[in-house]
């Protein structure tokens, strides 16, 4: 039996929600290990629609333990709001079914503000990242800068003032530089004490819980957020998020050894999208892009922003297979391609007159690569709702087989609609 890590193999928004929900039904423990409430997904369980940004997907199912690992940056206000909304929908959230790692860094109002100040300033200079403005980057900066306030600090009110002092020395210097008013020490103390009671009951030694559960033979699902091309090291830097989104992060982001991970499932959309700024070699700023965006409902769950759309880029996904150690993919949204006469797939790039089969690391080279396309015949029949290979038109099967060949990983699951049962199972990641 394998513990499973689910990651996005493109720029996020690959349709992880449905697959993670499908897998969380089979898991005992569901763990978030990076990111914050910048990610967002929609789950449909027994006809009810739940929108999650911070809480692990296991939370909507009875009998599962949900865990927020130390690799996450945790906004206590977002937590309180999301928990209240889910509770109003009938979801039970108690310290028995949710644990938050004591060593998780907090996102405070000052992080969210700084994210916004910087994005506003960058809009004028053309260096905008297009962040979700949720304070994710600034909170991670404080974590590695060793000045973060962590969940456990909420329980240690005696030492809180000196920690806040250290944090504000840094932040107020930044704010002065950006022409914004300083933050008052007492305002941060008040912010922290106002949420402490709502967060502390969930605080725990997550590494120990996970070790016990693993030894007991429980199935653990690690739920990645965003996607590989948004990884701070392996993505399209600097147009990335501020955490490692790749599968290896599941270990340090939760406090388990790497041998605990048995299977890596890469969620892969049958075409490509991204939100925010940055390179996107196969982007289609034309009627094809409009077709994919409209048919695929490509708008952000968290920000409502329109996503940029383009053809499937096998170069990027092949690279994602390598850097994550992807064992199999869940291919999603194939039905969005229904009805196209021709479908293009990017198989390589041309860079300064030379052909290459990888995404170059430098920002300027990433901006210069030109995609080399292969053209495949489309299909007119619908693939929506297909539940077996036999239900798919021959050209659709050919497309899927070709994708597998190009990326060097097999399809483990094929999702043919947002409905959870519209899924063709080839390999159960937990059984591998
Ligand atoms: P941040 O994570 O808010 O700092 O944003 C950094 C980059 O990651 C921006 O391009 C965002 O649009 C992108 N990003 C963050 N979260 C998500 C997500 O859940 N899906 C897709 N893109 C995301």
PDB file of C-alpha atoms in Angstrom, residues 229 281 313-320 322-323 346-352 354-362 365-366 369-372:
ATOM      1  CA  UNK A 229       5.581  25.423 -13.010  1.00  0.00           C
ATOM      2  CA  UNK A 281       4.899  29.295 -24.701  1.00  0.00           C
ATOM      3  CA  UNK A 313       2.667  21.547 -23.728  1.00  0.00           C
ATOM      4  CA  UNK A 314       4.322  18.131 -23.504  1.00  0.00           C
ATOM      5  CA  UNK A 315       7.743  19.699 -22.827  1.00  0.00           C
ATOM      6  CA  UNK A 316       6.549  21.192 -19.561  1.00  0.00           C
ATOM      7  CA  UNK A 317       4.696  18.112 -18.391  1.00  0.00           C
ATOM      8  CA  UNK A 318       7.625  15.843 -19.301  1.00  0.00           C
ATOM      9  CA  UNK A 319       9.786  18.068 -17.104  1.00  0.00           C
ATOM     10  CA  UNK A 320       7.158  17.922 -14.345  1.00  0.00           C
ATOM     11  CA  UNK A 322      10.950  14.234 -13.917  1.00  0.00           C
ATOM     12  CA  UNK A 323      11.149  16.804 -11.116  1.00  0.00           C
ATOM     13  CA  UNK A 346       3.795  21.180 -28.270  1.00  0.00           C
ATOM     14  CA  UNK A 347       6.604  18.613 -28.465  1.00  0.00           C
ATOM     15  CA  UNK A 348       9.687  20.842 -28.293  1.00  0.00           C
ATOM     16  CA  UNK A 349      10.887  24.438 -28.482  1.00  0.00           C
ATOM     17  CA  UNK A 350      13.010  26.483 -30.825  1.00  0.00           C
ATOM     18  CA  UNK A 351      15.419  28.760 -28.975  1.00  0.00           C
ATOM     19  CA  UNK A 352      17.639  31.119 -30.965  1.00  0.00           C
ATOM     20  CA  UNK A 354      18.130  25.600 -32.107  1.00  0.00           C
ATOM     21  CA  UNK A 355      15.672  22.875 -31.155  1.00  0.00           C
ATOM     22  CA  UNK A 356      15.496  21.999 -27.447  1.00  0.00           C
ATOM     23  CA  UNK A 357      13.337  19.514 -25.519  1.00  0.00           C
ATOM     24  CA  UNK A 358      13.245  21.246 -22.108  1.00  0.00           C
ATOM     25  CA  UNK A 359      12.205  24.553 -20.548  1.00  0.00           C
ATOM     26  CA  UNK A 360      15.339  26.663 -20.136  1.00  0.00           C
ATOM     27  CA  UNK A 361      15.890  27.988 -16.616  1.00  0.00           C
ATOM     28  CA  UNK A 362      16.542  31.648 -17.424  1.00  0.00           C
ATOM     29  CA  UNK A 365      15.234  32.349 -22.538  1.00  0.00           C
ATOM     30  CA  UNK A 366      11.793  31.258 -21.285  1.00  0.00           C
ATOM     31  CA  UNK A 369      11.210  29.947 -26.724  1.00  0.00           C
ATOM     32  CA  UNK A 370       8.884  29.206 -29.614  1.00  0.00           C
ATOM     33  CA  UNK A 371       6.786  26.063 -29.476  1.00  0.00           C
ATOM     34  CA  UNK A 372       7.170  23.307 -32.064  1.00  0.00           C
TER      35      UNK A 372
END
